[in-house]
XYZ file of C-alpha atoms in Angstrom:
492
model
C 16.828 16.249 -1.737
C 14.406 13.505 -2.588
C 11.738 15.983 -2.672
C 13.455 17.700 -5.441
C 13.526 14.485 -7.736
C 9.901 13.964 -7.137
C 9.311 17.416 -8.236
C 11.276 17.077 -11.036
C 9.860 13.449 -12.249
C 6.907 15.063 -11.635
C 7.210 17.821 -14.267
C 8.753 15.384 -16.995
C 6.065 13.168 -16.498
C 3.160 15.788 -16.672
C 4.744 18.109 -18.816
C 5.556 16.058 -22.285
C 1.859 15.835 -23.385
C 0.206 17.593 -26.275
C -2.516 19.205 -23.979
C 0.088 22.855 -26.236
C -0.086 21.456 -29.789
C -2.132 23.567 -32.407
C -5.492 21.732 -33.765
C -5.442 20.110 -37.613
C -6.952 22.839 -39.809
C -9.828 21.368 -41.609
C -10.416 23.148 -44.983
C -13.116 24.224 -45.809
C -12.646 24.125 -49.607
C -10.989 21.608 -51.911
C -9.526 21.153 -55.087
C -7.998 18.180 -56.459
C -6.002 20.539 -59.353
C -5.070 24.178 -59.554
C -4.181 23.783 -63.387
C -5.974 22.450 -66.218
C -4.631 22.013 -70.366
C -6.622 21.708 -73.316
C -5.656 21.617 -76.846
C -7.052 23.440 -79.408
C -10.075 21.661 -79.768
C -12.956 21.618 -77.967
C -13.092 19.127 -74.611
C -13.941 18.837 -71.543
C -11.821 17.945 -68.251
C -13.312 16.897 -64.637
C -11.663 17.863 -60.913
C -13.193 16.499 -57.738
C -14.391 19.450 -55.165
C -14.971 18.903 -51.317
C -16.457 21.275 -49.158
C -18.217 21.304 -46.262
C -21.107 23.879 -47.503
C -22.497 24.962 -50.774
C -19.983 26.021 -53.349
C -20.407 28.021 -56.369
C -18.912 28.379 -60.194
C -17.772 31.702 -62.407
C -15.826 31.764 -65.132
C -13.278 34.595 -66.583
C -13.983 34.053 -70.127
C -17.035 32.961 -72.401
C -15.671 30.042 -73.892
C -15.054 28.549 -70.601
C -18.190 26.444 -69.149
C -18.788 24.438 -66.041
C -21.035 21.725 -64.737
C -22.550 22.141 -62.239
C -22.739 25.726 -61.618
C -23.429 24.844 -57.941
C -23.805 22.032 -55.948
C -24.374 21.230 -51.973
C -21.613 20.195 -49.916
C -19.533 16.582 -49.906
C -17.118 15.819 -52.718
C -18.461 16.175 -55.839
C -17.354 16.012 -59.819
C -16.844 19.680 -61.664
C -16.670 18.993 -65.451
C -15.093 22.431 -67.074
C -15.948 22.550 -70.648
C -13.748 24.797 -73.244
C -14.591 25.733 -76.705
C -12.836 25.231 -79.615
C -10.175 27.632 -79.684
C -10.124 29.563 -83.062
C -7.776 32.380 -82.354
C -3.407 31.808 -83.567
C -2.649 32.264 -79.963
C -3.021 30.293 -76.507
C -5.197 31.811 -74.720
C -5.706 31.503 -70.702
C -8.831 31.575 -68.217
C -9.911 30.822 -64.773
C -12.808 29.202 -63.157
C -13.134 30.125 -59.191
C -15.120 27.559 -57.268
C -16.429 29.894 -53.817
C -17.733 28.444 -50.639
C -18.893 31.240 -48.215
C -15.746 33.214 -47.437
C -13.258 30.615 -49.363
C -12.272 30.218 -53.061
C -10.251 28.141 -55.018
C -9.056 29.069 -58.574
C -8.093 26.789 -61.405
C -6.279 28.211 -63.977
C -7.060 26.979 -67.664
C -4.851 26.847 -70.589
C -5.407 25.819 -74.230
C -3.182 25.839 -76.555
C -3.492 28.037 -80.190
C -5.661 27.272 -82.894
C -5.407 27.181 -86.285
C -7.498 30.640 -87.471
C -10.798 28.574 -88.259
C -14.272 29.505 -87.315
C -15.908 27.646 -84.804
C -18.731 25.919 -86.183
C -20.855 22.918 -87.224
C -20.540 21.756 -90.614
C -23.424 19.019 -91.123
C -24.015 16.812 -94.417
C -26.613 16.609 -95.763
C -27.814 20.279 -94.653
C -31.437 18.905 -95.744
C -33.289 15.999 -96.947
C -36.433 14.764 -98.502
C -37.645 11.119 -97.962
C -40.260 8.787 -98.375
C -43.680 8.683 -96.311
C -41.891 4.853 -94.960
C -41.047 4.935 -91.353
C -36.796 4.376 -91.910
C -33.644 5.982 -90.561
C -31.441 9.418 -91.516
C -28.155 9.988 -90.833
C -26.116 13.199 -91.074
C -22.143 13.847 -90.846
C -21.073 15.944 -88.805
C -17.892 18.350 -88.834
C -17.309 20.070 -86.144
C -14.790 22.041 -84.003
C -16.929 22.906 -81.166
C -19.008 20.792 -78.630
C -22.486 20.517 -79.736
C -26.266 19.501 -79.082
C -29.265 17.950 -81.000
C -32.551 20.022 -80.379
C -35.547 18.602 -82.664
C -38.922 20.591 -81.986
C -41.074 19.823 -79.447
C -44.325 19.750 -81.601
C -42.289 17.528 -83.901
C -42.658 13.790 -82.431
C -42.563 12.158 -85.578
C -38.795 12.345 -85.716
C -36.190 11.168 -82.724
C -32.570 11.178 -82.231
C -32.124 6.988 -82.589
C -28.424 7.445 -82.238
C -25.338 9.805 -81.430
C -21.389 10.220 -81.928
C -19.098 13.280 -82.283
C -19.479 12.849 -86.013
C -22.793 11.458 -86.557
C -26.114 11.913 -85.668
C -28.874 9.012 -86.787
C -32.695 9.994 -86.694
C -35.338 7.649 -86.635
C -38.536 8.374 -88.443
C -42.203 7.100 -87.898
C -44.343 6.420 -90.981
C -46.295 10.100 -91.810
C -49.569 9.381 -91.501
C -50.644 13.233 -91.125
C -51.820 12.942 -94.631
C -49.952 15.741 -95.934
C -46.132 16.674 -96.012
C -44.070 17.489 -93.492
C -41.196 19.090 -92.119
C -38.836 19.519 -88.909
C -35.689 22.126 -88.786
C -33.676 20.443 -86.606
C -31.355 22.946 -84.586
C -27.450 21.717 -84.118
C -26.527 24.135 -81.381
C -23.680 24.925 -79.445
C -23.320 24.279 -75.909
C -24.836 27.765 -74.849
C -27.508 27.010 -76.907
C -27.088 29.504 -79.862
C -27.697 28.146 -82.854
C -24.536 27.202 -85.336
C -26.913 25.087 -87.974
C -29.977 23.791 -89.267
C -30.952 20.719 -91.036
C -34.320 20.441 -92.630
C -35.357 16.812 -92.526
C -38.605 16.802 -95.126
C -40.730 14.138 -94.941
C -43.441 13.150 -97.656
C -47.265 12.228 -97.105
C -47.150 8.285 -96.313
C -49.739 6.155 -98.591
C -52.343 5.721 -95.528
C -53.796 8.376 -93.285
C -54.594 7.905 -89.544
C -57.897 7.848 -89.114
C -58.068 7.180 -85.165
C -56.410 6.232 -82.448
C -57.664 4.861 -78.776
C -56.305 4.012 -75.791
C -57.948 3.897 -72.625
C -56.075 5.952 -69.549
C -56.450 6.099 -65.882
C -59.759 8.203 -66.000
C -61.663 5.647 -67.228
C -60.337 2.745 -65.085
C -63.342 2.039 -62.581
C -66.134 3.355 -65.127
C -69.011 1.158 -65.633
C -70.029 0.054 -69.326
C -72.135 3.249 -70.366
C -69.507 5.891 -69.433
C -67.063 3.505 -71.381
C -69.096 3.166 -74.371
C -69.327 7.258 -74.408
C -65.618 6.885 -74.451
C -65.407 4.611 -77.044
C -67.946 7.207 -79.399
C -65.127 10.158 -79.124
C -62.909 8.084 -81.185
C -65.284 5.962 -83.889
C -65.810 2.881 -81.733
C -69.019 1.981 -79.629
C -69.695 -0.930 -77.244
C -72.990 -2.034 -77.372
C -72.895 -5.361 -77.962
C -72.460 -7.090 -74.361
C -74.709 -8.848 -71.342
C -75.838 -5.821 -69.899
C -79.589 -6.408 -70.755
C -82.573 -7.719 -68.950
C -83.962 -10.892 -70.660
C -82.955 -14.534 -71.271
C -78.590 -14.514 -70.519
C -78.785 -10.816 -69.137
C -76.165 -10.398 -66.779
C -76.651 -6.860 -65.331
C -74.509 -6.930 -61.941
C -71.211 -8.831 -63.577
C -67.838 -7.389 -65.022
C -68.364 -7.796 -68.978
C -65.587 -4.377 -69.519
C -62.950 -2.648 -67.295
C -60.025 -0.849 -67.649
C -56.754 -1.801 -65.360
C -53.323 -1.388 -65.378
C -50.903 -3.835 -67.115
C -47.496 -4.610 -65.496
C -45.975 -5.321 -68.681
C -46.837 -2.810 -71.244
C -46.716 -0.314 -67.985
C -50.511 1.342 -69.652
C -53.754 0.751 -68.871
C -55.661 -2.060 -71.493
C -59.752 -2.977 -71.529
C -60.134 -6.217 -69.982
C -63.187 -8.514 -71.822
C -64.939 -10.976 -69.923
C -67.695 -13.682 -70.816
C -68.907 -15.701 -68.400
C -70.662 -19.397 -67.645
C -70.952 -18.920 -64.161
C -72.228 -17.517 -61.878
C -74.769 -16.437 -65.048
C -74.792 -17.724 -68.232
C -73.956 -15.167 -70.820
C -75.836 -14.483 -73.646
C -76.475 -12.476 -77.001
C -77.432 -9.732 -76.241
C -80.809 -10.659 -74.696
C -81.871 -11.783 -77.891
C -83.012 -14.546 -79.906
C -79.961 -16.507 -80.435
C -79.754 -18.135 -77.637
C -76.583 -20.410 -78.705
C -74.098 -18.176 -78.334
C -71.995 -15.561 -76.188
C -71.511 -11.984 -77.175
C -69.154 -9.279 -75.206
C -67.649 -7.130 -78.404
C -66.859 -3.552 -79.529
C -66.525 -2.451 -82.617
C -66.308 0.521 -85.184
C -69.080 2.724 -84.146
C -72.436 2.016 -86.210
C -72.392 4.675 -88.206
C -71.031 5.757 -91.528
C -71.234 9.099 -92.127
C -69.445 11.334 -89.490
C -67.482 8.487 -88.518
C -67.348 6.144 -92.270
C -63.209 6.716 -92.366
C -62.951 3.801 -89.400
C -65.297 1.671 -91.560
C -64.373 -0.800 -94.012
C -65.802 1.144 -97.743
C -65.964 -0.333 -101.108
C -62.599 0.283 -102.633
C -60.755 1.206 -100.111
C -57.560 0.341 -98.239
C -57.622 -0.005 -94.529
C -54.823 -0.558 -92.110
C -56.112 -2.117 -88.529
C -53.687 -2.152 -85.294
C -54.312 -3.616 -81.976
C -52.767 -5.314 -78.982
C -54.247 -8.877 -77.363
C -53.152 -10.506 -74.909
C -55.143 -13.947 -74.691
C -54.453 -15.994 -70.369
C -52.856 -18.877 -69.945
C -55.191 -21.610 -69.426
C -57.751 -20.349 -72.242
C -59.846 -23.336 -73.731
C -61.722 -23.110 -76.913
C -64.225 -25.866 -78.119
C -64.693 -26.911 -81.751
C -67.089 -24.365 -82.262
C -66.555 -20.563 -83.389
C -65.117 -18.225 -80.255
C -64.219 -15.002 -82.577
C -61.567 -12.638 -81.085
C -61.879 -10.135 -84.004
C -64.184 -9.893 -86.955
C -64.703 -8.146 -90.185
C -67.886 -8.555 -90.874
C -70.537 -6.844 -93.248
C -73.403 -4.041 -91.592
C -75.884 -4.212 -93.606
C -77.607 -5.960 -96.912
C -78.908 -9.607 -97.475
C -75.211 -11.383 -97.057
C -74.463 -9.910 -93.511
C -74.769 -12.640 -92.132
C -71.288 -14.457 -91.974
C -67.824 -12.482 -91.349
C -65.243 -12.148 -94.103
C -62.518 -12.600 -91.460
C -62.201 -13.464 -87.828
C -59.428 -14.469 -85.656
C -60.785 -17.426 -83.509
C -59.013 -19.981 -81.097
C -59.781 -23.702 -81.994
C -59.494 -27.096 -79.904
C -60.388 -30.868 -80.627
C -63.621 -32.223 -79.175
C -61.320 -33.796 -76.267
C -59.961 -29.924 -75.848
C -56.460 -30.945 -77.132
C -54.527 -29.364 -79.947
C -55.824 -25.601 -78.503
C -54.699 -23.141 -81.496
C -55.404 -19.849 -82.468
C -56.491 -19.722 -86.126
C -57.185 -16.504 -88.942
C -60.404 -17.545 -91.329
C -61.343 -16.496 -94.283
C -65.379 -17.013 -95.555
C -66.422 -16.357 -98.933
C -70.183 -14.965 -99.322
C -71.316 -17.778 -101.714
C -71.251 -17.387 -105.530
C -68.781 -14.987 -105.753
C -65.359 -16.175 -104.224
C -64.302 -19.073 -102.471
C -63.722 -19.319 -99.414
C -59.811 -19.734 -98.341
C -60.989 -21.337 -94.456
C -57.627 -21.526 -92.311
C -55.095 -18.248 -93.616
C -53.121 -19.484 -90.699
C -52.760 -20.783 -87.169
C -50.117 -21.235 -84.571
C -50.253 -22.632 -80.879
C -52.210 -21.343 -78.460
C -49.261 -21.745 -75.849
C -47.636 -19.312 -78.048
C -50.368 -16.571 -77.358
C -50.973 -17.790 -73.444
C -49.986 -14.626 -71.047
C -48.169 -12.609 -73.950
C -48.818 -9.287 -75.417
C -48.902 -9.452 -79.499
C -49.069 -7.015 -82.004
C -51.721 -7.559 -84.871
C -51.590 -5.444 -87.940
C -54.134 -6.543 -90.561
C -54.145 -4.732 -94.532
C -57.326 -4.840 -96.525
C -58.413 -4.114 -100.007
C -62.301 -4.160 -99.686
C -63.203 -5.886 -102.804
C -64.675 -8.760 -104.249
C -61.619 -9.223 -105.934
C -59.766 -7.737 -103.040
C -56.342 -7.852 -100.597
C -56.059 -8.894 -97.191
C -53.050 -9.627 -94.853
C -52.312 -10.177 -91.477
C -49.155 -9.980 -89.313
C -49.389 -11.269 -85.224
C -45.835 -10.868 -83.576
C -45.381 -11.859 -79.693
C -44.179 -8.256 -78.505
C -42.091 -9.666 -75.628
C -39.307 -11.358 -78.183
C -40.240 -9.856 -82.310
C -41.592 -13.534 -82.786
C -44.086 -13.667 -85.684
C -46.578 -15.946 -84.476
C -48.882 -15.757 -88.145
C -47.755 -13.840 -90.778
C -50.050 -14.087 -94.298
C -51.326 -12.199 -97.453
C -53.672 -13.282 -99.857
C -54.233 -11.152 -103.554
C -57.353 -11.512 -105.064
C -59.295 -12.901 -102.219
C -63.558 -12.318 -101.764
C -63.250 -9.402 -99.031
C -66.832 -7.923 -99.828
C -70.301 -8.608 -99.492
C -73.060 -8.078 -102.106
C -75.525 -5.404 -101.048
C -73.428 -3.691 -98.158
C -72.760 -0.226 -97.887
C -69.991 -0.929 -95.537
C -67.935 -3.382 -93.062
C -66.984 -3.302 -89.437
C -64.436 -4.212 -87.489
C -65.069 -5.863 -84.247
C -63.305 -7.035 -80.698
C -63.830 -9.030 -78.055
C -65.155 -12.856 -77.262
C -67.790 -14.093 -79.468
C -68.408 -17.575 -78.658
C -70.743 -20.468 -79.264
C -72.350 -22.461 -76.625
C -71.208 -25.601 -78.282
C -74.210 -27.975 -78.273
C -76.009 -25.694 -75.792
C -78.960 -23.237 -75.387
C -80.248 -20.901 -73.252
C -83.852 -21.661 -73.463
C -82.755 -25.349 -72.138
C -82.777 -26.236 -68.180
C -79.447 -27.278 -68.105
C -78.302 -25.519 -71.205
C -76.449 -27.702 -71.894
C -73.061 -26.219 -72.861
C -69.911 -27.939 -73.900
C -67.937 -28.766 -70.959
C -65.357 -26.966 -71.890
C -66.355 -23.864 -71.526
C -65.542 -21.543 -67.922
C -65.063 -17.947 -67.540
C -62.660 -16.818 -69.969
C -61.307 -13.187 -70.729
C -59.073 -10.994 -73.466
C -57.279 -7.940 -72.878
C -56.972 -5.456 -75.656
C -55.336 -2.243 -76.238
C -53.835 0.340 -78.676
C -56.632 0.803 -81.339
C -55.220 2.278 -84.678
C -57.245 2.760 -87.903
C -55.280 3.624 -91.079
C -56.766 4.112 -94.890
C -56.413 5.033 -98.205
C -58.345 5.170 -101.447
C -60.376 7.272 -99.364
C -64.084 6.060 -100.835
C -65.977 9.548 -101.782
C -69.356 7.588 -101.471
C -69.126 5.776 -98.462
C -73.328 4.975 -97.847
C -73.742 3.541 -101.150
C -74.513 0.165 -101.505
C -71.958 -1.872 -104.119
């Protein structure tokens, strides 16, 4: 007997467990919905999908779209996209989502529409503006989900901003010198075209003349490959301590090309130098003064449209970034010049943008001049001037206008890049921008300094205390002009 009741307490005990019960399916293929509504416009609707592999998308009907068409495995989003529906009666499709063996099938349902084609209705259908840089908008009216596609070729014009019933392009200034146009495609979602607007643009008052940049290829080169560089786009640099005579300074750095963190581009990078050389001019016999420039190439035939003619207008862009720390004397240390090539009054520059300190090397500024050639102007000295703690480890933009005349134009604009700042900002009519005898003027860049009180031929030279190693970095050379001069060599 008590056998039997351990026999029996043994099979209660032993037998209740779920060593019998059927293992959890795991699915291999989810859906979150079986059923999706649209009305009869055109939308879109998302369902989440899990699977453990691969899955695929097909749809029953044309005006049904998804994305993706196919993804990996996890849970992901399917967005399924209808058409407007056009037709008087609701109409019904499916989209199958497949994984391997397994399916799933959502069934799609939008409700009637009203008879209407579906299409994009745009206003205007086509413009014609000004050569000004500016903005265009166009309405749109439409029924059906659409896309923007300008052409490629056309970077001039780019979308600046979207809605379902607007679309706002933003134009650059034409400086192609001759009119333009873009046919700007408003497609539908499988890409076939359902209008066109024609967005006509007009020759802008200046043409680009040149443009230079320096890339990765030349970072590393030495100052000869550079200067070849420099030739393929009307610019030279010739003009530095790579010589051999009194303030030569063969084996230092005077131009490189690196990479900037902030514009995220690579810039030229000047440098002048006190020690462990003095640099000089050029080898030459003024022996007062520092000279590491570039400028437009010498040469004004093949290259006179990036030279300053008689009667013309010239537009001249560049980026400068000046370090913090940088200490000018009370002496010139040019930055940029315009300054004559040739004839008896070459001499002195027109224009130069030059930092500025007390004797003490307080009250550092950076400062635009003006200088008259004498007898036929006078000469306007400070245009302008602003801290030099404004400038110190910031990128500005400096876009100078000039009328080359005697009686002549000139304006400049420098705005810190970082906030829209304008640092100097400055036009003068009927300012002396010429000089008597010249068949043309350059433009120049760099550091152009004087010794302040010292001189080369001296043991010490005797330089200003204040002077150390100092460099610029410059960038994004652009040359604009109009009143194209038909006689650029001759001499006015």
């Amino acid at each position: 007997m008590n056998r039997m009741k351990l026999f029996l307490l043994f099979t209660l005990f032993f037998g209740c467990g779920d060593s019998n019960k059927p293992e959890e399916k795991v699915e291999p293929l989810v859906i979150n919905t079986t059923q999706l509504d649209f009305d009869e416009k055109a939308g879109e609707k998302n369902i989440i999908v899990s699977s453990s592999t691969e899955w695929t998308t097909s749809c029953s009907h044309s005006w049904l779209k998804t994305n993706p068409v196919s993804s990996s495995g996890g849970e992901r989003r399917l967005t399924v996209l209808a058409e407007a529906n056009s037709e008087t009666n609701v109409r019904t499709g499916t989209v199958t989502v497949s994984s391997g063996a397994a399916s799933k099938t959502v069934t799609v349902t939008q409700q009637a529409g009203t008879g209407t084609t579906a299409d994009v209705a745009i206003d205007p259908q086509q413009t014609n503006i000004s050569g000004n840089a500016g903005d265009v908008t166009v309405n749109v009216t439409s029924s059906i989900v659409w896309k923007v596609s300008i052409p490629g070729a056309d970077k001039w014009v780019k979308v600046k901003g979207q809605t379902d019933s607007r679309v706002i392009f933003g134009v650059e200034e034409n400086l192609s010198g001759e009119k333009r146009t873009s046919n700007i495609e408003f497609q539908k979602q499988d890409g076939s075209v359902a209008t066109v607007f024609a967005l006509t643009q007009e020759k802008g008052e200046y043409t680009l003349m040149t443009v230079m940049n320096p890339e990765e290829a030349q970072a590393g080169l030495s100052y000869n490959p550079l200067n070849t560089f420099m030739k393929e786009y009307g610019f030279d640099y010739t003009e530095h301590p790579y010589c051999n005579g009194l303030g030569g300074h063969q084996d230092g750095v005077h131009l490189a090309v690196e990479w900037d963190e902030d514009l995220k581009q690579y810039v030229f990078r000047f440098d002048i130098h006190i020690t462990p050389v003095i640099d000089g001019d050029r080898c030459g016999s003024a022996t007062d003064r520092q000279r590491n420039e570039m400028k437009s190439v010498t040469n004004n035939t093949t290259w006179a449209k990036v030279q300053g003619n008689w009667d013309e207008w010239q537009r001249l862009e560049w980026k400068m970034k000046i370090p913090k720390g940088y200490q000018p004397t009370t002496s010139f240390c040019h930055l940029h010049q315009i300054k004559a090539q040739d004839g008896p009054n070459n001499g002195n520059p027109l224009i130069t943008i030059t930092p500025r300190a007390n004797s003490d090397g307080s009250n550092r500024r950076v400062r635009v001049e003006h200088t008259s050639q004498g007898g036929t102007g006078t000469s306007l000295g400070s245009m302008g001037e602003a801290p030099m703690t404004d400038f110190e480890d910031e990128w500005v933009q400096i876009v100078e206008e000039i009328h080359y005349r005697h009686d002549g134009f000139y304006s400049i604009k420098i705005t810190r890049i970082r906030d829209g700042k304008e640092l100097i900002s400055t036009s003068r009519n009927n300012i002396d921008m010429w000089r008597s005898g010249s068949s043309y003027l350059r433009n120049k860049y760099g550091i152009y300094r004087s010794l302040a009180g010292g001189d080369l031929t001296e043991n010490p030279a005797g330089q200003s205390p204040l002077l150390k190693n100092e460099s610029v970095w410059l960038c994004d050379f652009r040359i604009c002009e109009k009143n194209t001069n038909p006689n650029p060599t001759q001499t006015h």
